[in-house]
PDB file of C-alpha atoms in Angstrom:
ATOM      1  CA  MET A  30      -2.875  27.291  -6.899  1.00 34.00           C
ATOM      2  CA  LYS A  31      -4.254  25.853  -3.479  1.00 36.00           C
ATOM      3  CA  ARG A  32      -1.037  25.846  -1.725  1.00 35.00           C
ATOM      4  CA  ALA A  33      -0.368  29.128  -2.502  1.00 35.00           C
ATOM      5  CA  LEU A  34      -3.855  30.056  -1.733  1.00 35.00           C
ATOM      6  CA  LEU A  35      -4.081  28.389   1.674  1.00 35.00           C
ATOM      7  CA  ALA A  36      -0.633  29.923   2.712  1.00 35.00           C
ATOM      8  CA  ALA A  37      -2.008  33.108   1.555  1.00 34.00           C
ATOM      9  CA  THR A  38      -5.281  32.625   3.861  1.00 34.00           C
ATOM     10  CA  THR A  39      -3.119  31.500   6.557  1.00 34.00           C
ATOM     11  CA  ALA A  40      -0.198  34.462   6.654  1.00 33.00           C
ATOM     12  CA  ALA A  41      -3.307  36.958   6.992  1.00 33.00           C
ATOM     13  CA  ALA A  42      -5.190  34.838   9.785  1.00 34.00           C
ATOM     14  CA  LEU A  43      -1.711  34.948  11.868  1.00 30.00           C
ATOM     15  CA  LEU A  44      -0.897  38.835  11.276  1.00 30.00           C
ATOM     16  CA  LEU A  45      -4.477  39.307  12.380  1.00 30.00           C
ATOM     17  CA  THR A  46      -4.460  37.465  15.328  1.00 32.00           C
ATOM     18  CA  GLY A  47      -1.157  39.218  16.180  1.00 32.00           C
ATOM     19  CA  CYS A  48      -2.798  42.398  16.245  1.00 31.00           C
ATOM     20  CA  GLY A  49      -5.683  41.477  18.243  1.00 33.00           C
ATOM     21  CA  SER A  50      -8.399  42.856  15.742  1.00 34.00           C
ATOM     22  CA  LYS A  51     -10.855  41.878  13.152  1.00 35.00           C
ATOM     23  CA  ASP A  52     -12.642  44.032  10.998  1.00 36.00           C
ATOM     24  CA  SER A  53     -15.432  42.938   8.502  1.00 35.00           C
ATOM     25  CA  THR A  54     -13.624  41.607   5.721  1.00 36.00           C
ATOM     26  CA  ASP A  55     -12.394  38.709   7.692  1.00 41.00           C
ATOM     27  CA  LYS A  56     -12.843  35.254   6.920  1.00 45.00           C
ATOM     28  CA  SER A  57     -13.074  32.681   9.358  1.00 48.00           C
ATOM     29  CA  PRO A  58     -10.975  29.611   8.501  1.00 45.00           C
ATOM     30  CA  GLU A  59     -12.752  26.665   7.447  1.00 52.00           C
ATOM     31  CA  PRO A  60     -14.027  23.816  10.030  1.00 51.00           C
ATOM     32  CA  GLY A  61     -11.436  21.451   8.722  1.00 54.00           C
ATOM     33  CA  GLN A  62      -8.301  23.953   8.542  1.00 58.00           C
ATOM     34  CA  ALA A  63      -9.398  25.016  12.092  1.00 55.00           C
ATOM     35  CA  SER A  64      -9.227  21.405  13.307  1.00 62.00           C
ATOM     36  CA  ALA A  65      -6.178  20.201  11.281  1.00 66.00           C
ATOM     37  CA  ALA A  66      -4.081  23.268  12.606  1.00 66.00           C
ATOM     38  CA  ALA A  67      -5.542  22.450  16.800  1.00 70.00           C
ATOM     39  CA  SER A  68      -4.276  19.173  16.001  1.00 88.00           C
ATOM     40  CA  PHE A  69      -0.753  20.289  15.949  1.00 95.00           C
ATOM     41  CA  PRO A  70       1.456  19.045  17.655  1.00 97.00           C
ATOM     42  CA  ALA A  71       0.882  15.559  16.421  1.00 97.00           C
ATOM     43  CA  THR A  72       2.861  12.481  17.592  1.00 97.00           C
ATOM     44  CA  VAL A  73       3.221   9.404  16.361  1.00 97.00           C
ATOM     45  CA  GLY A  74       5.537   6.844  17.939  1.00 96.00           C
ATOM     46  CA  SER A  75       8.686   8.971  18.267  1.00 95.00           C
ATOM     47  CA  LEU A  76       8.274  11.360  15.935  1.00 97.00           C
ATOM     48  CA  THR A  77       6.752  14.647  17.069  1.00 97.00           C
ATOM     49  CA  LEU A  78       5.269  17.298  14.515  1.00 97.00           C
ATOM     50  CA  ASP A  79       5.130  20.925  15.987  1.00 97.00           C
ATOM     51  CA  LYS A  80       3.232  21.929  12.553  1.00 96.00           C
ATOM     52  CA  ARG A  81       1.191  20.527   9.631  1.00 97.00           C
ATOM     53  CA  PRO A  82       3.869  19.642   7.348  1.00 98.00           C
ATOM     54  CA  GLU A  83       3.417  21.374   4.067  1.00 97.00           C
ATOM     55  CA  LYS A  84       6.659  19.930   2.134  1.00 98.00           C
ATOM     56  CA  ILE A  85       6.168  16.030   2.538  1.00 98.00           C
ATOM     57  CA  VAL A  86       9.080  13.839   0.371  1.00 98.00           C
ATOM     58  CA  SER A  87       7.584  10.348   0.048  1.00 98.00           C
ATOM     59  CA  LEU A  88      10.290   7.477  -0.653  1.00 98.00           C
ATOM     60  CA  SER A  89       7.012   4.866  -0.676  1.00 97.00           C
ATOM     61  CA  PRO A  90       4.783   4.068  -3.656  1.00 97.00           C
ATOM     62  CA  THR A  91       2.374   3.160  -0.618  1.00 98.00           C
ATOM     63  CA  ALA A  92       2.681   5.908   1.515  1.00 98.00           C
ATOM     64  CA  THR A  93       2.014   8.220  -1.433  1.00 98.00           C
ATOM     65  CA  GLU A  94      -1.515   6.633  -2.600  1.00 98.00           C
ATOM     66  CA  MET A  95      -2.325   6.578   1.246  1.00 98.00           C
ATOM     67  CA  LEU A  96      -1.561  10.589   1.683  1.00 98.00           C
ATOM     68  CA  PHE A  97      -3.473  11.161  -1.523  1.00 98.00           C
ATOM     69  CA  ALA A  98      -6.365   9.234  -0.516  1.00 98.00           C
ATOM     70  CA  ILE A  99      -6.791  10.938   2.769  1.00 98.00           C
ATOM     71  CA  GLY A 100      -6.597  14.605   1.158  1.00 98.00           C
ATOM     72  CA  ALA A 101      -2.855  15.240   1.883  1.00 98.00           C
ATOM     73  CA  GLY A 102      -1.743  15.573  -1.982  1.00 98.00           C
ATOM     74  CA  PRO A 103      -1.343  18.987  -2.234  1.00 98.00           C
ATOM     75  CA  GLN A 104       1.517  19.043   0.894  1.00 98.00           C
ATOM     76  CA  VAL A 105       3.181  16.240  -1.032  1.00 98.00           C
ATOM     77  CA  THR A 106       5.681  18.173  -3.095  1.00 98.00           C
ATOM     78  CA  ALA A 107       7.796  15.396  -4.254  1.00 98.00           C
ATOM     79  CA  VAL A 108       7.671  11.294  -4.328  1.00 98.00           C
ATOM     80  CA  ASP A 109      10.000   8.638  -5.620  1.00 97.00           C
ATOM     81  CA  ASP A 110      10.603   6.934  -9.122  1.00 97.00           C
ATOM     82  CA  GLN A 111       8.290   4.202  -8.054  1.00 96.00           C
ATOM     83  CA  SER A 112       4.960   6.401  -6.878  1.00 97.00           C
ATOM     84  CA  ASP A 113       2.969   5.817 -10.237  1.00 95.00           C
ATOM     85  CA  TYR A 114      -0.284   6.662  -8.596  1.00 97.00           C
ATOM     86  CA  PRO A 115      -2.038   8.579  -8.286  1.00 97.00           C
ATOM     87  CA  ALA A 116      -1.147  10.349 -12.015  1.00 97.00           C
ATOM     88  CA  ASP A 117      -0.959  13.582 -10.425  1.00 96.00           C
ATOM     89  CA  ALA A 118       1.762  12.643  -7.869  1.00 98.00           C
ATOM     90  CA  PRO A 119       4.930  14.523  -8.219  1.00 98.00           C
ATOM     91  CA  LYS A 120       7.209  11.864  -9.557  1.00 97.00           C
ATOM     92  CA  THR A 121      10.856  12.708  -9.314  1.00 97.00           C
ATOM     93  CA  ASP A 122      13.585  10.673  -9.943  1.00 97.00           C
ATOM     94  CA  LEU A 123      14.394   9.966  -6.012  1.00 97.00           C
ATOM     95  CA  SER A 124      14.829   6.653  -5.581  1.00 95.00           C
ATOM     96  CA  GLY A 125      13.354   4.495  -1.994  1.00 93.00           C
ATOM     97  CA  PHE A 126      15.490   1.775  -2.922  1.00 93.00           C
ATOM     98  CA  LYS A 127      19.027   3.543  -2.798  1.00 94.00           C
ATOM     99  CA  PRO A 128      18.156   6.690  -1.052  1.00 96.00           C
ATOM    100  CA  ASN A 129      20.129   9.575  -1.402  1.00 97.00           C
ATOM    101  CA  ALA A 130      20.210  12.229   1.626  1.00 97.00           C
ATOM    102  CA  GLU A 131      21.645  15.226   0.061  1.00 97.00           C
ATOM    103  CA  ALA A 132      18.902  14.210  -2.955  1.00 98.00           C
ATOM    104  CA  ILE A 133      16.346  14.507  -0.866  1.00 98.00           C
ATOM    105  CA  ALA A 134      17.419  17.276   1.543  1.00 98.00           C
ATOM    106  CA  ALA A 135      17.706  19.019  -2.077  1.00 98.00           C
ATOM    107  CA  LYS A 136      13.690  18.984  -2.070  1.00 98.00           C
ATOM    108  CA  ASP A 137      13.606  21.116   1.693  1.00 98.00           C
ATOM    109  CA  PRO A 138      11.185  18.754   2.859  1.00 98.00           C
ATOM    110  CA  ASP A 139       9.799  19.202   6.610  1.00 97.00           C
ATOM    111  CA  LEU A 140       8.558  15.506   6.495  1.00 98.00           C
ATOM    112  CA  VAL A 141      10.099  12.616   4.685  1.00 98.00           C
ATOM    113  CA  VAL A 142       8.093   9.420   4.501  1.00 98.00           C
ATOM    114  CA  LEU A 143      10.050   5.542   4.078  1.00 97.00           C
ATOM    115  CA  SER A 144       9.084   2.266   4.236  1.00 95.00           C
ATOM    116  CA  GLY A 145      12.127   1.167   5.470  1.00 94.00           C
ATOM    117  CA  ASP A 146      15.785   2.191   6.833  1.00 96.00           C
ATOM    118  CA  ALA A 147      17.811   1.336   3.648  1.00 93.00           C
ATOM    119  CA  ASP A 148      21.600   2.445   4.041  1.00 92.00           C
ATOM    120  CA  GLN A 149      20.566   4.048   7.496  1.00 95.00           C
ATOM    121  CA  ILE A 150      18.762   6.695   5.449  1.00 97.00           C
ATOM    122  CA  VAL A 151      16.838   7.611   8.777  1.00 96.00           C
ATOM    123  CA  ALA A 152      20.124   8.874  10.333  1.00 96.00           C
ATOM    124  CA  GLN A 153      21.553  10.311   7.921  1.00 97.00           C
ATOM    125  CA  LEU A 154      18.206  12.649   7.404  1.00 97.00           C
ATOM    126  CA  GLY A 155      18.247  13.162  11.140  1.00 96.00           C
ATOM    127  CA  LYS A 156      21.661  14.909  10.812  1.00 97.00           C
ATOM    128  CA  LEU A 157      20.558  17.195   8.455  1.00 97.00           C
ATOM    129  CA  LYS A 158      17.406  17.801  10.929  1.00 97.00           C
ATOM    130  CA  ILE A 159      14.956  16.172   8.478  1.00 98.00           C
ATOM    131  CA  PRO A 160      11.865  14.785  10.326  1.00 98.00           C
ATOM    132  CA  VAL A 161      11.210  11.185   8.918  1.00 98.00           C
ATOM    133  CA  PHE A 162       8.425   9.080   9.267  1.00 98.00           C
ATOM    134  CA  LEU A 163       9.059   5.096   8.706  1.00 96.00           C
ATOM    135  CA  SER A 164       5.836   3.492   7.675  1.00 95.00           C
ATOM    136  CA  PRO A 165       6.941  -0.346   6.600  1.00 95.00           C
ATOM    137  CA  ALA A 166       5.429  -3.175   4.855  1.00 94.00           C
ATOM    138  CA  ALA A 167       1.782  -3.745   6.782  1.00 96.00           C
ATOM    139  CA  GLN A 168       1.628  -7.721   7.754  1.00 94.00           C
ATOM    140  CA  THR A 169      -1.809  -7.326   8.304  1.00 95.00           C
ATOM    141  CA  LEU A 170      -4.801  -5.458   7.101  1.00 96.00           C
ATOM    142  CA  ASP A 171      -5.280  -3.678  10.585  1.00 97.00           C
ATOM    143  CA  ASP A 172      -1.657  -2.456  10.033  1.00 97.00           C
ATOM    144  CA  THR A 173      -2.735  -0.901   6.728  1.00 97.00           C
ATOM    145  CA  TYR A 174      -5.925   0.808   8.633  1.00 98.00           C
ATOM    146  CA  ARG A 175      -3.317   1.534  11.664  1.00 98.00           C
ATOM    147  CA  GLU A 176      -0.829   3.579   8.856  1.00 98.00           C
ATOM    148  CA  ILE A 177      -3.532   5.261   7.406  1.00 98.00           C
ATOM    149  CA  ALA A 178      -4.195   6.984  11.006  1.00 98.00           C
ATOM    150  CA  GLU A 179      -1.073   7.213  11.541  1.00 98.00           C
ATOM    151  CA  PHE A 180      -0.919   9.676   8.745  1.00 98.00           C
ATOM    152  CA  GLY A 181      -3.649  11.174   8.991  1.00 98.00           C
ATOM    153  CA  THR A 182      -2.221  12.407  12.386  1.00 97.00           C
ATOM    154  CA  LEU A 183       1.147  13.213  11.052  1.00 98.00           C
ATOM    155  CA  THR A 184      -0.502  15.302   7.719  1.00 98.00           C
ATOM    156  CA  GLY A 185      -3.380  17.153   9.589  1.00 97.00           C
ATOM    157  CA  HIS A 186      -6.460  14.784   7.907  1.00 97.00           C
ATOM    158  CA  SER A 187      -7.176  12.526  10.753  1.00 97.00           C
ATOM    159  CA  SER A 188     -10.666  12.862   9.987  1.00 97.00           C
ATOM    160  CA  GLU A 189     -10.514  12.072   6.459  1.00 98.00           C
ATOM    161  CA  ALA A 190      -8.139   9.043   7.478  1.00 98.00           C
ATOM    162  CA  THR A 191     -10.721   7.915   9.496  1.00 98.00           C
ATOM    163  CA  LYS A 192     -13.643   8.291   7.034  1.00 98.00           C
ATOM    164  CA  LEU A 193     -11.254   6.027   4.568  1.00 98.00           C
ATOM    165  CA  ASN A 194     -10.742   3.246   6.654  1.00 98.00           C
ATOM    166  CA  GLU A 195     -14.523   3.014   7.281  1.00 98.00           C
ATOM    167  CA  GLN A 196     -14.915   2.909   3.614  1.00 98.00           C
ATOM    168  CA  MET A 197     -12.054   0.163   3.197  1.00 98.00           C
ATOM    169  CA  LYS A 198     -13.561  -1.692   6.056  1.00 98.00           C
ATOM    170  CA  ALA A 199     -17.145  -1.741   4.641  1.00 98.00           C
ATOM    171  CA  GLU A 200     -16.458  -2.069   1.128  1.00 98.00           C
ATOM    172  CA  ILE A 201     -14.032  -5.444   1.580  1.00 98.00           C
ATOM    173  CA  ASP A 202     -16.822  -7.057   4.204  1.00 98.00           C
ATOM    174  CA  GLN A 203     -19.271  -6.335   0.959  1.00 98.00           C
ATOM    175  CA  VAL A 204     -16.794  -7.913  -1.267  1.00 98.00           C
ATOM    176  CA  VAL A 205     -16.135 -10.790   0.887  1.00 97.00           C
ATOM    177  CA  LYS A 206     -20.110 -11.360   2.089  1.00 97.00           C
ATOM    178  CA  ALA A 207     -21.430 -11.320  -1.474  1.00 96.00           C
ATOM    179  CA  VAL A 208     -18.667 -14.231  -2.151  1.00 96.00           C
ATOM    180  CA  PRO A 209     -21.100 -17.511  -1.599  1.00 91.00           C
ATOM    181  CA  ALA A 210     -19.582 -20.002   0.886  1.00 88.00           C
ATOM    182  CA  ARG A 211     -17.981 -23.104  -0.107  1.00 91.00           C
ATOM    183  CA  THR A 212     -17.913 -26.964   1.408  1.00 91.00           C
ATOM    184  CA  LYS A 213     -14.315 -27.212   0.516  1.00 93.00           C
ATOM    185  CA  PRO A 214     -11.830 -24.614   0.615  1.00 95.00           C
ATOM    186  CA  LEU A 215     -10.095 -23.432  -2.589  1.00 97.00           C
ATOM    187  CA  SER A 216      -6.444 -23.601  -2.254  1.00 98.00           C
ATOM    188  CA  TYR A 217      -4.227 -21.601  -3.975  1.00 98.00           C
ATOM    189  CA  TYR A 218      -0.554 -20.308  -5.856  1.00 98.00           C
ATOM    190  CA  TYR A 219       0.007 -16.887  -5.359  1.00 98.00           C
ATOM    191  CA  GLU A 220       3.197 -16.133  -7.596  1.00 98.00           C
ATOM    192  CA  LEU A 221       5.393 -13.417  -7.223  1.00 97.00           C
ATOM    193  CA  GLY A 222       8.434 -14.450 -10.344  1.00 96.00           C
ATOM    194  CA  PRO A 223       8.558 -16.707 -12.545  1.00 97.00           C
ATOM    195  CA  GLU A 224      11.129 -18.418 -10.103  1.00 97.00           C
ATOM    196  CA  LEU A 225       8.399 -19.517  -8.120  1.00 98.00           C
ATOM    197  CA  TYR A 226       8.661 -17.294  -5.253  1.00 98.00           C
ATOM    198  CA  SER A 227       5.472 -16.821  -3.402  1.00 98.00           C
ATOM    199  CA  ALA A 228       3.852 -15.483  -0.101  1.00 97.00           C
ATOM    200  CA  THR A 229       2.477 -17.830   2.616  1.00 97.00           C
ATOM    201  CA  SER A 230      -0.706 -16.895   5.119  1.00 97.00           C
ATOM    202  CA  LYS A 231       1.599 -15.141   7.713  1.00 95.00           C
ATOM    203  CA  THR A 232       1.650 -12.372   4.725  1.00 96.00           C
ATOM    204  CA  PHE A 233      -0.372  -9.303   4.440  1.00 96.00           C
ATOM    205  CA  ILE A 234      -1.360 -11.491   0.910  1.00 97.00           C
ATOM    206  CA  GLY A 235      -2.159 -14.428   2.973  1.00 97.00           C
ATOM    207  CA  GLY A 236      -4.616 -11.941   4.943  1.00 97.00           C
ATOM    208  CA  VAL A 237      -6.364 -11.353   1.956  1.00 97.00           C
ATOM    209  CA  PHE A 238      -7.071 -14.504   1.028  1.00 98.00           C
ATOM    210  CA  ASP A 239      -7.769 -15.787   4.162  1.00 97.00           C
ATOM    211  CA  LEU A 240     -10.579 -13.704   4.055  1.00 97.00           C
ATOM    212  CA  PHE A 241     -12.122 -16.335   1.550  1.00 97.00           C
ATOM    213  CA  ALA A 242     -11.055 -19.108   3.526  1.00 96.00           C
ATOM    214  CA  MET A 243      -8.434 -20.343   0.878  1.00 97.00           C
ATOM    215  CA  THR A 244      -5.478 -22.899   1.734  1.00 98.00           C
ATOM    216  CA  ASN A 245      -2.357 -21.334   0.330  1.00 98.00           C
ATOM    217  CA  VAL A 246      -0.107 -24.102  -0.467  1.00 98.00           C
ATOM    218  CA  ALA A 247       3.163 -22.471  -0.485  1.00 98.00           C
ATOM    219  CA  ASP A 248       2.525 -22.317   3.738  1.00 98.00           C
ATOM    220  CA  PRO A 249       4.574 -26.130   4.104  1.00 97.00           C
ATOM    221  CA  ALA A 250       7.790 -24.012   2.344  1.00 97.00           C
ATOM    222  CA  ASP A 251       8.129 -21.495   5.374  1.00 97.00           C
ATOM    223  CA  ALA A 252       6.107 -23.724   8.318  1.00 96.00           C
ATOM    224  CA  ASP A 253       8.921 -22.095  10.349  1.00 97.00           C
ATOM    225  CA  GLY A 254       8.772 -18.590   9.119  1.00 95.00           C
ATOM    226  CA  SER A 255      12.175 -18.632   8.610  1.00 97.00           C
ATOM    227  CA  LYS A 256      11.950 -17.073   5.113  1.00 96.00           C
ATOM    228  CA  GLY A 257       9.934 -14.350   6.452  1.00 94.00           C
ATOM    229  CA  GLY A 258       6.684 -15.671   4.970  1.00 96.00           C
ATOM    230  CA  TYR A 259       8.219 -15.677   0.960  1.00 96.00           C
ATOM    231  CA  PRO A 260       9.795 -18.811   0.236  1.00 98.00           C
ATOM    232  CA  GLN A 261      10.950 -20.259  -2.797  1.00 98.00           C
ATOM    233  CA  LEU A 262       8.647 -23.061  -4.394  1.00 97.00           C
ATOM    234  CA  SER A 263       9.908 -26.147  -6.513  1.00 96.00           C
ATOM    235  CA  ALA A 264       8.260 -26.868  -9.495  1.00 96.00           C
ATOM    236  CA  GLU A 265       8.244 -30.372  -8.224  1.00 96.00           C
ATOM    237  CA  ALA A 266       6.554 -29.383  -5.013  1.00 96.00           C
ATOM    238  CA  LEU A 267       4.117 -26.901  -6.783  1.00 96.00           C
ATOM    239  CA  VAL A 268       2.917 -29.835  -9.179  1.00 96.00           C
ATOM    240  CA  LYS A 269       2.240 -31.979  -6.390  1.00 97.00           C
ATOM    241  CA  ALA A 270       0.463 -29.330  -4.186  1.00 98.00           C
ATOM    242  CA  ASN A 271      -1.955 -29.053  -7.086  1.00 98.00           C
ATOM    243  CA  PRO A 272      -3.560 -25.916  -6.280  1.00 98.00           C
ATOM    244  CA  ASP A 273      -7.163 -25.225  -7.649  1.00 98.00           C
ATOM    245  CA  THR A 274      -6.214 -21.620  -8.447  1.00 98.00           C
ATOM    246  CA  ILE A 275      -3.075 -19.692  -9.518  1.00 98.00           C
ATOM    247  CA  PHE A 276      -2.692 -15.898  -8.654  1.00 98.00           C
ATOM    248  CA  LEU A 277      -0.260 -14.041 -11.009  1.00 98.00           C
ATOM    249  CA  ALA A 278       1.435 -10.846  -9.523  1.00 97.00           C
ATOM    250  CA  ASP A 279       4.386 -10.826 -12.471  1.00 97.00           C
ATOM    251  CA  THR A 280       2.711  -9.937 -15.011  1.00 97.00           C
ATOM    252  CA  GLN A 281       3.962  -6.263 -15.512  1.00 94.00           C
ATOM    253  CA  CYS A 282       7.564  -7.430 -14.108  1.00 95.00           C
ATOM    254  CA  CYS A 283       7.555 -10.170 -16.137  1.00 97.00           C
ATOM    255  CA  GLN A 284       4.924 -10.850 -18.590  1.00 97.00           C
ATOM    256  CA  GLN A 285       3.918 -13.600 -17.096  1.00 97.00           C
ATOM    257  CA  SER A 286       0.535 -15.021 -18.017  1.00 97.00           C
ATOM    258  CA  ALA A 287      -1.862 -17.858 -18.083  1.00 97.00           C
ATOM    259  CA  ASP A 288      -0.396 -19.034 -21.455  1.00 97.00           C
ATOM    260  CA  THR A 289       3.300 -18.613 -20.088  1.00 97.00           C
ATOM    261  CA  VAL A 290       2.306 -20.710 -16.909  1.00 97.00           C
ATOM    262  CA  GLY A 291       0.357 -23.133 -18.878  1.00 95.00           C
ATOM    263  CA  ALA A 292       3.453 -23.588 -21.169  1.00 96.00           C
ATOM    264  CA  ARG A 293       5.659 -24.824 -17.916  1.00 96.00           C
ATOM    265  CA  SER A 294       7.016 -28.117 -18.784  1.00 94.00           C
ATOM    266  CA  GLY A 295       5.135 -30.663 -16.607  1.00 94.00           C
ATOM    267  CA  TRP A 296       2.299 -28.000 -15.163  1.00 97.00           C
ATOM    268  CA  SER A 297      -0.590 -29.252 -17.681  1.00 96.00           C
ATOM    269  CA  SER A 298      -1.550 -31.373 -15.076  1.00 96.00           C
ATOM    270  CA  ILE A 299      -2.240 -28.638 -12.453  1.00 98.00           C
ATOM    271  CA  THR A 300      -5.951 -28.530 -11.725  1.00 98.00           C
ATOM    272  CA  ALA A 301      -5.543 -24.671 -11.771  1.00 98.00           C
ATOM    273  CA  VAL A 302      -4.127 -25.119 -15.255  1.00 98.00           C
ATOM    274  CA  ARG A 303      -6.342 -27.823 -16.784  1.00 97.00           C
ATOM    275  CA  LYS A 304      -9.353 -26.005 -15.463  1.00 97.00           C
ATOM    276  CA  LYS A 305      -7.728 -22.332 -16.679  1.00 97.00           C
ATOM    277  CA  GLN A 306      -8.523 -21.239 -12.984  1.00 98.00           C
ATOM    278  CA  ILE A 307      -5.226 -18.797 -13.452  1.00 98.00           C
ATOM    279  CA  TYR A 308      -5.610 -14.949 -12.529  1.00 98.00           C
ATOM    280  CA  PRO A 309      -3.202 -12.334 -13.929  1.00 98.00           C
ATOM    281  CA  LEU A 310      -3.282  -9.620 -11.326  1.00 98.00           C
ATOM    282  CA  ASP A 311      -1.776  -5.786 -11.298  1.00 96.00           C
ATOM    283  CA  ASP A 312       1.633  -6.212  -9.987  1.00 95.00           C
ATOM    284  CA  ASP A 313       1.256  -2.599  -8.368  1.00 95.00           C
ATOM    285  CA  ILE A 314      -2.304  -2.969  -6.744  1.00 96.00           C
ATOM    286  CA  ALA A 315      -1.148  -6.749  -5.228  1.00 95.00           C
ATOM    287  CA  SER A 316       2.248  -5.585  -4.049  1.00 92.00           C
ATOM    288  CA  ARG A 317       1.002  -2.767  -2.129  1.00 95.00           C
ATOM    289  CA  TRP A 318      -0.766  -2.356   1.356  1.00 96.00           C
ATOM    290  CA  GLY A 319      -2.435   1.026   0.713  1.00 97.00           C
ATOM    291  CA  PRO A 320      -6.281   1.688  -0.555  1.00 98.00           C
ATOM    292  CA  ARG A 321      -6.306  -0.063  -3.643  1.00 98.00           C
ATOM    293  CA  THR A 322      -6.148  -3.063  -1.604  1.00 98.00           C
ATOM    294  CA  VAL A 323     -10.137  -2.985  -1.653  1.00 98.00           C
ATOM    295  CA  ASP A 324      -9.850  -3.743  -5.393  1.00 98.00           C
ATOM    296  CA  LEU A 325      -7.296  -6.544  -4.755  1.00 98.00           C
ATOM    297  CA  VAL A 326      -9.816  -8.059  -2.740  1.00 98.00           C
ATOM    298  CA  LYS A 327     -12.181  -7.366  -5.422  1.00 98.00           C
ATOM    299  CA  ALA A 328     -10.084  -9.565  -7.971  1.00 98.00           C
ATOM    300  CA  VAL A 329      -9.490 -12.379  -6.029  1.00 98.00           C
ATOM    301  CA  ALA A 330     -13.342 -12.314  -4.947  1.00 98.00           C
ATOM    302  CA  ASP A 331     -13.820 -11.981  -8.875  1.00 97.00           C
ATOM    303  CA  ALA A 332     -12.114 -14.985  -9.465  1.00 97.00           C
ATOM    304  CA  VAL A 333     -13.296 -17.125  -6.573  1.00 96.00           C
ATOM    305  CA  SER A 334     -16.648 -16.790  -7.822  1.00 95.00           C
ATOM    306  CA  LYS A 335     -15.768 -17.788 -10.819  1.00 93.00           C
ATOM    307  CA  VAL A 336     -14.875 -21.324  -9.965  1.00 95.00           C
ATOM    308  CA  PRO A 337     -17.269 -23.745  -9.893  1.00 90.00           C
ATOM    309  CA  ALA A 338     -18.463 -25.384  -6.807  1.00 83.00           C
ATOM    310  CA  SER A 339     -17.154 -28.772  -6.744  1.00 68.00           C
TER     311      SER A 339
END
């Protein structure tokens, strides 16, 4: 309904402008609409949009969350099968992992958002004259803020994006400052899967834990960065590293919990297990670098606050 109303309002405004007349029944555009219209053409990187996109297809769950958080939700007409937040996102059977150019084109988008270039989908969509914006996984919190700002520029919601970034920064700063400083840094193991894949301090996840000056026991497993920051640890190395805390980002995908971790052979000697300092996370929040990163920071802060000072 809102989109139809906006389209009708815009069409009427264009008609009247073309006639060069204005009567007493005319309504001036809302300040936000005027500002958005004035912001086009908009350019981010190599992509220039001549006008505000009204039919966006998002094949990235994080991008979907960002778009809705800055007020561009009404412009999003289709999202991939993994975009499950917010609840009113127009979820479809489109795949972001194995994107199909014909299926995407059938949605008649005027902008497609991707987090990766699987099967050279960017070139495929380019041949179909469909604008594509590639927004890869963030490596730092600053990357997240930059990507939100870029989406604001491309969708005509720059001011909302700026406000969101300011709000996120303020909330994260407040949460971190509320956690008492420790004389001895806590160590942690961050589990991506029961195969013991983890994330080092050089990843986006590592950056979140750096806010609390925590020591990552996975760092030695990828000291030269050859594993892209996501090494697989051995159980023996993990037991020897003896982390103070364990964070589980595989609770939904793999049904891991404090109980399943505690039952692993040889793990009972690990401090985190022995002192019951194992913290299940929401898989989706833990794997997306969007607005809900604030919730991840809060979860880590809550866990750290529960660990008694040594």
